[in-house]
Structure formats: C-alpha cells, structure tokens
Short mmCIF file of C-alpha atoms in Angstrom, two decimals:
data_model
loop_
_atom_site.label_atom_id
_atom_site.label_comp_id
_atom_site.label_asym_id
_atom_site.label_seq_id
_atom_site.Cartn_x
_atom_site.Cartn_y
_atom_site.Cartn_z
CA MET A 7 136.99 187.30 71.32
CA PRO A 8 136.40 183.88 69.48
CA GLN A 9 138.25 182.09 72.44
CA ALA A 10 135.84 183.62 74.66
CA GLU A 11 132.96 182.46 72.77
CA ALA A 12 134.46 178.91 72.93
CA GLU A 13 135.09 178.90 76.43
CA SER A 14 131.36 179.93 76.82
CA SER A 15 130.48 177.15 74.46
CA LYS A 16 132.39 174.60 76.64
CA ALA A 17 130.59 175.82 79.86
CA HIS A 18 127.49 175.45 78.31
CA ILE A 19 127.95 171.77 76.87
CA ILE A 20 128.80 170.74 80.56
CA SER A 21 126.02 172.37 82.09
CA VAL A 22 123.33 171.17 79.70
CA GLU A 23 122.22 168.05 81.48
CA PRO A 24 122.72 168.16 85.09
CA GLY A 25 122.20 165.17 87.56
CA HIS A 26 123.82 162.57 85.09
CA ASP A 27 126.84 160.37 85.53
CA THR A 28 129.33 162.60 87.44
CA GLU A 29 132.13 160.89 86.53
CA THR A 30 131.43 160.74 82.47
CA ILE A 31 130.72 164.46 82.62
CA MET A 32 133.80 165.28 84.08
CA ALA A 33 135.89 163.13 81.95
CA ALA A 34 134.12 164.78 78.89
CA ALA A 35 134.97 167.99 80.37
CA GLU A 36 138.57 167.53 80.93
CA ALA A 37 138.96 166.28 77.32
CA ILE A 38 137.20 169.65 76.31
CA ALA A 39 139.71 171.55 78.35
CA ASN A 40 142.49 169.79 76.60
CA PRO A 41 142.04 169.97 72.69
CA VAL A 42 144.38 168.73 70.05
CA SER A 43 146.90 170.88 68.27
CA PRO A 44 146.13 172.20 64.74
CA CYS A 45 148.79 169.98 63.62
CA GLU A 46 146.85 166.86 64.49
CA ILE A 47 143.46 167.73 63.16
CA GLY A 48 142.26 165.20 60.86
CA ARG A 49 143.64 162.35 63.27
CA ASP A 50 141.77 159.96 65.07
CA PRO A 51 140.13 161.95 67.86
CA ASP A 52 140.55 158.90 70.08
CA LYS A 53 144.39 159.11 69.58
CA VAL A 54 144.48 163.03 70.57
CA GLY A 55 146.04 163.34 74.04
CA ALA A 56 147.81 165.48 76.22
CA SER A 57 150.62 165.66 73.98
CA GLY A 58 148.72 167.10 71.37
CA ALA A 59 147.46 169.53 73.65
CA GLN A 60 150.80 170.49 74.78
CA ASP A 61 152.08 171.03 71.54
CA MET A 62 149.10 173.45 70.56
CA THR A 63 149.88 175.25 73.84
CA ASN A 64 153.43 175.69 73.08
CA THR A 65 152.65 177.02 69.68
CA ARG A 66 150.34 179.60 71.07
CA ILE A 67 152.96 180.56 73.66
CA GLY A 68 155.53 181.32 71.07
CA GLY A 69 153.16 183.79 69.24
CA LEU A 70 153.64 182.89 65.95
CA GLY A 71 154.02 179.56 63.97
CA PRO A 72 156.55 178.54 61.61
CA SER A 73 155.06 180.45 58.74
CA ARG A 74 155.40 183.60 60.60
CA GLU A 75 159.00 182.76 61.78
CA GLN A 76 159.88 182.28 58.21
CA ASN A 77 158.44 185.55 57.03
CA LEU A 78 160.10 187.75 59.59
CA PRO A 79 163.71 187.43 57.93
CA SER A 80 162.22 188.08 54.60
CA ALA A 81 160.57 191.22 55.93
CA GLY A 82 164.03 192.25 57.51
CA ARG A 83 165.67 191.72 54.14
CA HIS A 84 162.83 193.86 52.32
CA SER A 85 163.36 196.60 54.77
CA LYS A 86 167.08 196.90 54.13
CA GLY A 87 166.04 197.15 50.30
CA SER A 88 163.15 199.66 50.11
CA ALA A 89 161.16 201.55 53.02
CA SER A 90 157.81 201.26 50.68
CA THR A 91 157.39 197.51 51.47
CA LYS A 92 156.99 197.94 55.32
CA PRO A 93 153.38 198.48 55.42
CA GLN A 94 153.01 195.79 52.99
CA ARG A 95 154.81 193.27 55.29
CA GLU A 96 153.03 194.38 58.25
CA SER A 97 149.89 193.54 56.53
CA VAL A 98 151.00 190.18 55.67
CA VAL A 99 152.36 189.69 59.41
CA ARG A 100 148.76 190.46 60.35
CA GLU A 101 146.96 188.44 57.66
CA ALA A 102 149.43 185.61 58.82
CA GLU A 103 148.45 185.96 62.49
CA ASP A 104 144.57 186.38 61.70
CA SER A 105 145.05 183.12 59.45
CA ASP A 106 146.75 181.45 62.36
CA TYR A 107 144.19 182.24 64.89
CA LEU A 108 141.37 181.54 62.52
CA SER A 109 143.14 178.09 62.02
CA ASP A 110 143.22 177.68 65.82
CA SER A 111 139.70 178.80 66.13
CA ALA A 112 138.49 176.25 63.52
CA THR A 113 140.51 173.49 65.29
CA GLU A 114 139.20 174.02 68.64
CA THR A 115 135.56 174.19 67.18
CA VAL A 116 135.98 170.82 65.42
CA VAL A 117 137.32 169.41 68.63
CA ALA A 118 134.70 170.76 70.75
CA ASP A 119 132.01 169.51 68.60
CA ASN A 120 133.67 166.20 68.20
CA TRP A 121 133.79 165.98 72.11
CA THR A 122 130.14 167.29 72.60
CA GLY A 123 128.75 164.44 70.39
CA MET A 124 130.82 161.90 72.55
CA LEU A 125 129.43 163.48 75.79
CA GLN A 126 125.82 163.36 74.59
CA ARG A 127 126.08 159.93 73.58
CA ALA A 128 127.84 159.13 77.05
CA ILE A 129 125.00 160.95 78.90
CA LYS A 130 122.53 159.20 76.85
CA ALA A 131 123.92 155.77 77.68
CA ALA A 132 124.09 156.78 81.46
CA VAL A 133 120.32 157.85 81.18
CA ASN A 134 119.44 154.53 79.74
CA SER A 135 121.64 152.52 82.24
CA ARG A 136 120.12 154.60 85.08
CA LEU A 137 116.49 153.62 83.54
CA GLN A 138 117.16 150.06 83.26
CA THR A 139 118.61 150.20 87.02
CA GLN A 140 115.13 151.64 88.27
CA GLN A 141 113.26 149.32 86.43
CA GLU A 142 115.10 146.31 87.98
CA LEU A 143 114.84 148.12 91.31
CA GLU A 144 110.94 148.36 90.84
CA LYS A 145 110.59 144.75 89.87
CA LYS A 146 112.54 143.75 93.04
CA ASP A 147 110.66 145.86 94.81
CA CYS A 148 107.43 144.18 93.62
CA THR A 149 108.75 140.96 94.19
CA ILE A 150 109.58 141.81 97.77
CA ASP A 151 106.33 143.47 98.34
CA LYS A 152 104.92 140.27 97.13
CA LEU A 153 107.00 138.13 99.19
CA LYS A 154 106.13 140.31 102.21
CA LYS A 155 102.34 139.89 101.58
CA SER A 156 102.73 136.35 101.31
CA ASN A 157 104.56 136.04 104.43
CA ARG A 158 101.96 137.95 106.13
CA LYS A 159 99.37 135.78 104.75
CA LYS A 160 101.11 132.60 106.07
CA ARG A 161 101.72 134.17 109.47
CA CYS A 162 97.79 134.88 109.67
CA GLU A 163 97.35 131.20 108.60
CA ILE A 164 99.90 130.08 111.16
CA GLU A 165 98.15 132.09 113.83
CA GLU A 166 94.76 130.73 112.86
CA LEU A 167 95.97 127.14 113.18
CA LYS A 168 97.66 127.97 116.44
CA ASP A 169 94.16 129.15 117.76
CA THR A 170 92.58 125.95 116.28
CA ILE A 171 94.82 123.69 117.77
CA SER A 172 94.33 125.13 121.18
CA MET A 173 90.92 125.12 120.85
CA LEU A 174 90.89 121.53 119.97
CA ARG A 175 93.49 120.91 123.02
CA LYS A 176 90.99 122.55 125.10
CA HIS A 177 87.94 120.57 123.77
CA SER A 178 89.98 117.03 123.98
CA ASN A 179 90.66 117.91 127.60
CA GLN A 180 87.03 118.76 128.44
CA VAL A 181 86.19 115.26 126.41
CA GLU A 182 88.92 113.38 128.33
CA GLU A 183 87.57 114.76 131.42
CA ARG A 184 84.03 113.85 130.64
CA TYR A 185 85.04 110.41 129.77
CA LYS A 186 86.95 109.61 132.90
CA ASN A 187 83.81 111.14 134.97
CA ALA A 188 81.62 108.61 132.73
CA GLU A 189 83.87 105.66 133.52
CA THR A 190 83.87 106.34 137.04
CA LEU A 191 79.91 106.65 136.96
CA LEU A 192 79.70 103.25 135.19
CA ARG A 193 81.80 101.42 137.56
CA GLU A 194 79.60 102.89 140.51
CA ALA A 195 76.81 101.85 138.22
CA ASN A 196 78.21 98.38 137.67
CA ALA A 197 78.90 97.69 141.46
CA SER A 198 75.30 99.03 142.31
CA THR A 199 73.87 96.64 139.57
CA ALA A 200 75.86 93.69 140.94
CA ASP A 201 74.92 94.25 144.56
CA LEU A 202 71.37 94.52 143.49
CA ARG A 203 71.50 91.30 141.61
CA SER A 204 73.23 89.69 144.72
CA ASP A 205 70.32 90.92 146.80
CA ILE A 206 67.71 89.70 144.54
CA ALA A 207 69.34 86.43 144.31
CA ARG A 208 69.82 86.10 147.88
CA LEU A 209 66.50 87.58 149.19
CA SER A 210 63.86 86.67 146.49
CA ASN A 211 62.24 83.45 146.15
CA ALA A 212 60.09 84.48 143.24
CA LEU A 213 60.58 82.78 139.78
CA PRO A 214 61.90 85.23 137.40
CA GLU A 215 59.68 85.61 134.18
CA PHE A 216 60.42 83.73 130.90
CA THR A 217 62.79 85.61 128.77
CA LYS A 218 62.00 83.95 125.79
CA ASP A 219 58.66 82.72 124.53
CA ASP A 220 57.73 79.34 123.27
CA GLN A 221 57.77 80.35 119.71
CA TYR A 222 61.51 81.36 119.91
CA PHE A 223 62.55 78.11 120.91
CA LYS A 224 60.39 76.18 118.38
CA THR A 225 61.80 78.49 115.80
CA LYS A 226 65.52 77.74 117.02
CA PHE A 227 65.06 73.88 117.46
CA SER A 228 62.96 73.31 114.00
CA GLY A 229 65.91 75.56 112.42
CA ILE A 230 68.74 73.00 113.82
CA PHE A 231 67.28 69.91 112.89
CA TYR A 232 66.17 71.18 109.42
CA SER A 233 69.89 71.98 109.26
CA LEU A 234 71.01 68.70 109.88
CA GLU A 235 68.66 67.16 107.59
CA ASN A 236 69.80 69.29 104.77
CA TRP A 237 73.31 68.57 105.71
CA VAL A 238 72.56 64.70 105.48
CA LEU A 239 70.79 65.37 102.17
CA GLN A 240 74.00 67.24 100.88
CA TYR A 241 76.87 65.09 101.93
CA PHE A 242 75.34 61.47 102.14
CA MET A 243 72.82 61.40 99.45
CA HIS A 244 74.67 58.86 97.50
CA SER A 245 75.22 56.71 100.73
CA LYS A 246 74.26 53.34 101.59
CA ILE A 247 74.21 50.91 104.12
CA ASP A 248 74.21 47.39 103.04
CA SER A 249 75.04 44.02 103.75
CA SER A 250 78.47 44.35 102.45
CA ASN A 251 79.15 47.31 104.55
CA ILE A 252 77.00 47.13 107.62
CA LEU A 253 79.89 45.43 109.77
CA LEU A 254 82.40 47.89 108.60
CA LEU A 255 80.85 50.47 110.56
CA PRO A 256 82.30 51.62 113.52
CA THR A 257 81.72 49.63 116.54
CA GLU A 258 80.84 52.40 118.67
CA LEU A 259 78.04 53.34 116.22
CA ARG A 260 76.80 49.59 115.91
CA VAL A 261 76.81 49.25 119.65
CA GLY A 262 74.70 52.93 119.93
CA LEU A 263 72.25 51.65 117.59
CA SER A 264 71.60 48.30 118.97
CA GLU A 265 71.00 50.04 122.50
CA ILE A 266 68.68 52.51 120.83
CA TRP A 267 67.01 50.38 118.08
CA GLY A 268 67.21 46.86 119.39
CA GLU A 269 68.13 43.91 117.33
CA GLY A 270 66.33 44.93 114.56
CA TRP A 271 68.73 48.15 113.93
CA LYS A 272 70.45 46.49 110.87
CA ALA A 273 67.07 45.93 109.02
CA PHE A 274 66.19 49.69 109.72
CA ALA A 275 69.60 50.68 108.90
CA LEU A 276 69.23 48.96 105.66
CA GLU A 277 65.91 50.42 104.81
CA GLU A 278 66.36 54.01 105.88
CA THR A 279 70.11 54.74 105.14
CA LEU A 280 69.53 58.63 105.17
CA HIS A 281 67.04 58.80 108.27
CA THR A 282 69.41 56.57 110.05
CA ILE A 283 72.47 58.89 109.49
CA GLU A 284 70.47 62.01 110.22
CA ALA A 285 69.13 60.15 113.71
CA VAL A 286 72.65 59.47 114.79
CA ALA A 287 74.00 63.01 114.25
CA ILE A 288 71.15 64.38 116.26
CA LEU A 289 71.42 61.79 119.10
CA VAL A 290 75.16 62.83 119.57
CA ILE A 291 74.08 66.39 119.67
CA GLN A 292 71.44 65.79 122.11
CA SER A 293 73.45 63.55 124.35
CA MET A 294 76.56 66.11 124.48
CA ILE A 295 74.88 69.28 123.85
CA PHE A 296 71.28 69.40 125.18
CA ASP A 297 71.14 67.06 127.77
CA THR A 298 74.07 68.15 129.69
CA ARG A 299 74.41 71.38 131.90
CA ILE A 300 76.36 73.79 130.34
CA LEU A 301 77.29 71.65 127.41
CA GLY A 302 78.90 69.15 129.67
CA ILE A 303 82.03 71.61 129.96
CA LEU A 304 82.16 71.08 133.83
CA GLY A 305 81.07 67.53 133.88
CA ASP A 306 78.60 66.38 136.40
CA SER A 307 79.73 69.03 138.96
CA LEU A 308 76.62 71.10 138.82
CA PRO A 309 74.09 68.45 139.14
CA LYS A 310 76.11 66.87 142.07
CA ILE A 311 76.02 70.27 143.54
CA GLU A 312 72.38 70.52 143.40
CA GLU A 313 71.92 67.35 145.21
CA TYR A 314 73.08 69.02 148.28
CA PHE A 315 69.93 71.83 147.69
CA GLY A 316 67.60 69.12 148.97
CA SER A 317 65.91 71.43 151.54
CA CYS A 318 65.51 74.08 148.92
CA SER A 319 62.55 74.98 146.81
CA VAL A 320 62.58 74.30 143.15
CA ASP A 321 62.43 77.87 142.52
CA GLU A 322 65.56 78.62 144.91
CA ILE A 323 67.55 75.84 142.77
CA ASN A 324 66.52 77.28 139.58
CA ASN A 325 67.75 80.95 140.95
CA TRP A 326 70.86 79.54 141.71
CA ARG A 327 71.33 77.39 138.31
CA MET A 328 70.60 80.42 136.20
CA GLN A 329 72.78 82.80 138.22
CA THR A 330 75.56 80.21 138.26
CA THR A 331 75.17 79.71 134.46
CA ARG A 332 75.55 83.43 133.64
CA MET A 333 78.25 83.93 135.56
CA ILE A 334 80.01 81.03 134.14
CA VAL A 335 79.22 81.98 130.35
CA GLU A 336 80.34 85.61 130.88
CA ASP A 337 83.76 84.62 132.12
CA LYS A 338 86.62 85.31 129.71
CA GLY A 339 87.81 81.88 129.29
CA PHE A 340 84.59 80.53 128.62
CA PRO A 341 84.58 81.03 124.62
CA ALA A 342 87.58 79.22 124.27
CA ARG A 343 86.37 76.21 126.24
CA LEU A 344 83.04 76.42 124.05
CA LYS A 345 84.98 76.29 121.13
CA GLN A 346 86.84 73.13 122.36
CA ARG A 347 83.63 71.22 123.29
CA VAL A 348 82.18 72.30 119.62
CA CYS A 349 85.24 70.69 118.05
CA GLU A 350 84.98 67.45 120.34
CA VAL A 351 81.23 67.04 119.10
CA VAL A 352 82.03 67.43 115.34
CA GLU A 353 84.90 65.29 115.56
CA HIS A 354 82.81 62.55 117.32
CA ILE A 355 80.09 62.87 114.70
CA ASP A 356 82.63 62.54 111.94
CA LYS A 357 84.07 59.72 113.78
CA LEU A 358 80.84 58.07 113.63
CA LEU A 359 79.45 58.82 110.23
CA GLY A 360 82.72 59.64 108.30
CA PRO A 361 83.02 56.03 106.77
CA LEU A 362 79.56 56.36 105.21
CA GLY A 363 80.78 59.42 102.99
CA ASP A 364 82.22 58.76 99.86
CA ASP A 365 83.46 62.40 98.92
CA THR A 366 86.97 63.71 98.34
CA LEU A 367 89.05 65.38 100.83
CA ARG A 368 87.88 68.75 99.68
CA ARG A 369 84.31 67.87 100.17
CA ALA A 370 85.03 66.25 103.42
CA VAL A 371 86.37 69.76 104.46
CA LYS A 372 83.37 71.53 103.40
CA ARG A 373 81.16 68.69 105.32
CA MET A 374 82.98 69.35 108.65
CA ARG A 375 82.93 73.05 108.21
CA GLY A 376 78.95 72.98 107.80
CA LEU A 377 78.76 70.50 110.68
CA LYS A 378 80.67 72.49 112.79
CA ALA A 379 78.38 75.57 112.29
CA ILE A 380 75.32 73.60 112.86
CA VAL A 381 76.76 72.31 116.34
CA GLU A 382 77.82 76.02 117.37
CA GLU A 383 74.32 77.01 116.82
CA ALA A 384 73.03 74.18 118.83
CA ALA A 385 75.65 75.13 121.76
CA GLU A 386 74.30 78.54 121.81
CA LEU A 387 70.63 77.35 122.05
CA ALA A 388 71.40 74.93 124.74
CA LEU A 389 73.04 77.83 126.75
CA GLU A 390 69.71 80.14 126.41
CA CYS A 391 67.86 77.05 127.73
CA ASN A 392 70.14 76.89 130.77
CA LYS A 393 69.31 80.58 131.61
CA GLU A 394 65.39 79.84 131.68
CA PRO A 395 63.53 78.97 134.60
CA ALA A 396 62.30 76.15 133.31
CA THR A 397 63.49 72.57 132.43
CA PHE A 398 63.87 71.16 128.71
CA HIS A 399 63.03 67.49 128.03
CA PHE A 400 63.96 65.56 124.67
CA ARG A 401 61.80 62.49 124.10
CA THR A 402 63.14 59.70 121.73
CA TYR A 403 60.50 57.02 120.99
CA THR A 404 61.30 53.41 120.91
CA LEU A 405 60.42 50.77 118.47
CA GLY A 406 56.81 49.73 118.62
CA SER A 407 55.51 53.13 120.42
CA GLN A 408 52.22 53.95 119.27
CA CYS A 409 51.90 56.99 116.77
CA GLN A 410 50.41 60.03 118.48
CA ALA A 411 49.67 62.74 116.37
CA LYS A 412 50.07 65.25 119.82
CA TYR A 413 53.83 64.26 120.03
CA MET A 414 54.86 62.91 116.70
CA THR A 415 54.78 63.75 112.86
CA ASP A 416 55.73 61.58 110.03
CA ALA A 417 59.58 61.92 108.92
CA HIS A 418 58.54 61.03 105.41
CA ARG A 419 55.83 63.65 105.50
CA THR A 420 53.20 61.21 103.66
CA VAL A 421 50.81 61.25 106.52
CA ASP A 422 49.11 64.42 108.12
CA ASP A 423 49.62 64.77 111.92
CA GLU A 424 45.90 64.57 112.48
CA GLY A 425 46.00 61.32 111.19
CA LEU A 426 49.00 59.95 112.42
CA GLY A 427 47.83 56.87 114.42
CA ASP A 428 44.42 56.18 112.73
CA ASP A 429 46.20 53.41 110.54
CA GLY A 430 47.37 51.48 113.54
CA ALA A 431 50.86 52.53 112.66
CA CYS A 432 53.59 52.19 115.22
CA VAL A 433 57.08 53.76 115.62
CA LYS A 434 59.89 52.12 113.99
CA PHE A 435 62.80 54.71 115.27
CA THR A 436 63.06 58.48 116.06
CA VAL A 437 64.73 60.88 113.78
CA SER A 438 64.65 64.03 115.87
CA PRO A 439 63.24 63.83 119.31
CA ALA A 440 60.15 65.79 120.68
CA VAL A 441 61.31 69.04 122.75
CA LEU A 442 59.14 69.64 126.01
CA ARG A 443 59.14 72.58 128.32
CA VAL A 444 58.11 71.96 131.77
CA PRO A 445 57.72 75.25 133.98
CA THR A 446 59.48 74.47 137.27
CA SER A 447 57.21 76.90 139.20
CA ASN A 448 54.36 74.45 139.62
CA ALA A 449 54.99 70.63 139.17
CA ASN A 450 51.57 69.76 137.96
CA ASP A 451 51.68 71.96 135.08
CA GLU A 452 51.51 69.93 131.85
CA PRO A 453 54.74 70.05 129.45
CA ILE A 454 54.69 72.43 126.56
CA ILE A 455 55.36 70.87 123.37
CA ILE A 456 57.79 73.03 121.83
CA MET A 457 58.50 70.80 118.77
CA LYS A 458 57.08 67.30 117.68
CA ALA A 459 59.18 64.36 117.20
CA ARG A 460 59.76 63.05 113.79
CA VAL A 461 59.52 59.19 113.48
CA VAL A 462 59.88 56.65 110.93
CA ARG A 463 56.56 54.53 111.12
CA HIS A 464 55.78 50.98 110.15
CA LEU A 465 52.59 49.21 109.78
CA GLN A 466 53.38 45.81 111.01
CA GLY A 467 52.50 44.85 114.81
CA PRO A 468 54.64 46.30 117.52
CA SER A 469 57.53 44.02 118.47
CA ARG A 470 58.50 45.91 121.75
CA GLY A 471 55.00 46.45 123.40
CA SER A 472 52.88 49.41 122.38
CA GLN A 473 52.12 52.45 124.50
CA THR A 474 49.05 54.18 125.40
CA ARG A 475 48.57 58.07 125.03
CA ASP A 476 48.26 58.52 128.75
CA ASP A 477 51.75 56.69 129.61
CA ILE A 478 54.43 57.60 126.97
CA GLU A 479 57.68 55.64 127.50
CA SER A 480 60.66 57.16 125.52
CA ILE A 481 64.42 56.75 125.52
CA THR A 482 66.03 59.05 128.30
CA GLY A 483 69.09 58.55 130.51
CA PRO A 484 70.97 55.50 130.94
CA GLN A 485 70.12 53.90 127.52
CA LEU A 486 70.98 57.18 125.45
CA ASP A 487 74.16 57.92 127.70
CA GLN A 488 75.45 54.16 126.96
CA ALA A 489 75.03 54.62 123.26
CA PHE A 490 76.35 57.94 122.93
CA GLY A 491 77.88 59.36 125.98
CA SER A 492 76.28 61.66 128.33
CA SER A 493 75.09 61.38 131.79
CA GLU A 494 72.26 63.92 132.02
CA ASN A 495 68.89 64.15 129.79
CA GLN A 496 67.44 67.41 130.96
CA VAL A 497 68.39 70.97 130.55
#
C-alpha cells in the first residue's frame, strides 16, 4: 500500500506542470523512477546514481536485509531449544520486515522530495528562460515592424520622387519645345526685320527722325569737357611751363601749338599753363575722335566712297552713312578695334603732356586710367553722332577773333556770357570748341548751337585780324589736322 502511494505521488509530480521543457521533465521523471538505496541515505543526492538504485532493487528481490538473515539462524537455534519461543520469533521477524519496509518507504519518500524540489526548480528556470525568449522575440518583432514601416515610408517617398521627376522631365520637354519654337519665330522675325530695313533703306528717301535731342548731346559734350578740366586740375595742378622747360616739350606739341596759336604760343603757354594743357588734350580728342568717321578706324575710306554719290541727294547719303555705321558698329570684331583706337588716343595725349607731369609711377598709372575713361566716353558719343541724320561741327576760334556771347563763354568764368564782347576783348586761344549741329534735310537751316566754346580772352588789340558777328572764321580742316593728326573735321 505505501508503495502504491509513492508511485501515485511520482505520477502526480510529473504531471503538475504540463507544457514545459520536455527534456528537463523527462530527466527528472527518470531519476524518480530509479531512487537511491537505503544504504546510501545521507549521501549527496547528486552522487546517487544507477548503482544505488540497482543495490536497492537487489535488496528488495532478496526479500530480507542483512538483519533478517542474521535472525533466521537464531530462530532456528531457538526452535530446537523450546517451542514456546516460536510465536515470539515470528513476531520479531514480522517486526523486522515491517521495519525494513518502513525504512525503504522513508528512503523513497526523501528521494522523491529531493527530486520534486529539483524538478520544480528546473521547471521554474525553464519557464523563466521561455519568458525571456518570448520577450526578446517580441522586441525583435517590434524592431522588424518598425523597419517594415520605415521601408514602406521610404518606398512611398521614392515613388513620389519618381512621379516628381517624371513631371519635371515632362515640363522640361515642354519648355524646351517652346524655346525651340520661340527661337524659330525669333529667326523669322529677325529675317523679316532685316528685309524691312533693307526695303526702307532702298526705297525710302525720307530722312529719319532724330533719335536724340539737343539737350542730350549738350549734356554729353559738356560732361566730357568738364571731366577733362577736372583731370587736368587733378594731375597737372603743380605743372608749370616756363622759359627753362618750354624747349623740352615734345616737338610735335610745340609745332602743333605754333600751327594753332601762331608765333605767340609761347607767351600763352607761359601765362596759361593749365588751360594750355586742357586745350591740347581736347584738340587731340577732337581731331582723332570727333572729326573722323567712325573714330577714324577705317581711315578715309568712307569719305572717299561718299564722293561717288555726287548724283545722290543729301538725304540718301545720310541714310547710307547711318546704315553703314550701324552695320560696322554691330559687327563682332568692332569692340576690339574700338578698344585699340582708344588706347592709341590715350598714348598720343600722354606722349604730348606726359613731360609736364611731376607725379610718381603709381600716380601716372591712375592718370592714364582716368584719361582712358574720358576717351572711351568720347568715342561712344562720336559713334552716336555718326548715327544721327545731321552733321556736327566743332569750331576752334583763332587768335584775335572777336568775342561773341552767342558762340563763346569765358574760360576763367569772370565775365557773364551776355557781356562777353562788350569790353572789346578778343580771343587769345580756345580751350574747348563750340559744338554745332547742322540738319542735313535743309541746307538753309541755321546751325543749332549744342555747346559754346570756352575761350581765354585778352583786352589788347587783335594781332591777326578781328572777325565780325556775321562772318565767323574758325580753325578747321588742314590747320588742326597738321597739328594733331586727322583729315576730317566733321562728324
């Protein structure tokens, strides 16, 4: 009966926690099925193995333990001595058997309790391990879900970018197509415009309207002459022409002043050094820039061509001149030739006036840079004059010419224009010329005064013959060309 209860207890222990680690539970069940022998009670449970179980089994198979075998001969001896001790011996035998059985049952109970504790600990460890594994799996599942969501989001963004790129490509193709169409239309429009211009130039004898008014040209010319005046004051303020250095001036300058001012040029240069320097710079710009067709870049070829137009009207010649000027100026190679011409004029002025400067090399570079800017502005203005249906004249008045308020102003600004000739003063020399515009549509029209000449006056009697108001003589053509080098005196 106690053995049956032990077996039932083992079965109950094995089945208490189903679903756990199978290998751990089976190992514990096998250990319970093979308990240690009574002789090994008190040993370390971990050292109880199959040998102890085998010894215990052999003991049970024998039926009695060593104490029982020792009692059997004693019982036999007593049976020979007295029959009254037989029940007593049987009682002793039964007590021994019961004691052995109880001892075996107690041993099995202790072993079962030990293995039950071990099994419970193993089950608890297995459960904890499984819970930990499940938690790690859940964390990994969460991470995987996040990665999947991130991948889906990136795929959506990629799809959106693909759609955007596709739309941009489509729009770019449309823009490119419209651009090509616009280029085609522009070429057609340019061709039509060129044809119309050719027809106008060929068929129309009407003079084009003025593109710039008189005030525009007055502002431009006065700005250039005023810039030259400031340039001279800035870089030649301390320069002085005297008897010690007048013969050291460049020969070309001395010859030019002699041609323009006559024999008294030395006295004028000694008295009016700054105005002399300014007058020389303006005379060079006038002869090399304003008095030439297209800045003299083409030499005298244009005037010679116009000589063959003797049978043509003035308007036709002007139309040809303006159209030719526009075509030449719009040529791709013209800016380089214009730059070269500007450098030639600047170098020529510096060659004439450089010896009068007492500045350092650095200051000389700044002086050349400022002069170049003025000459460039003058060149642009000369080209604008070439495109106008009019002729521009520049009058430089000679020594002894009568001062006239209509055409002149005092260079020293000491006398008002209204009273310029009231005191009987005459012209000593011209600092900047008068600028006149003569419309070519009607040769009888009076010239329009764009800008008055700036002259230096003197109160002594004229030495080269005075001029009347109705008959004004001026230095033009050969005299100015011989002095400072150009062959045409009108634009």
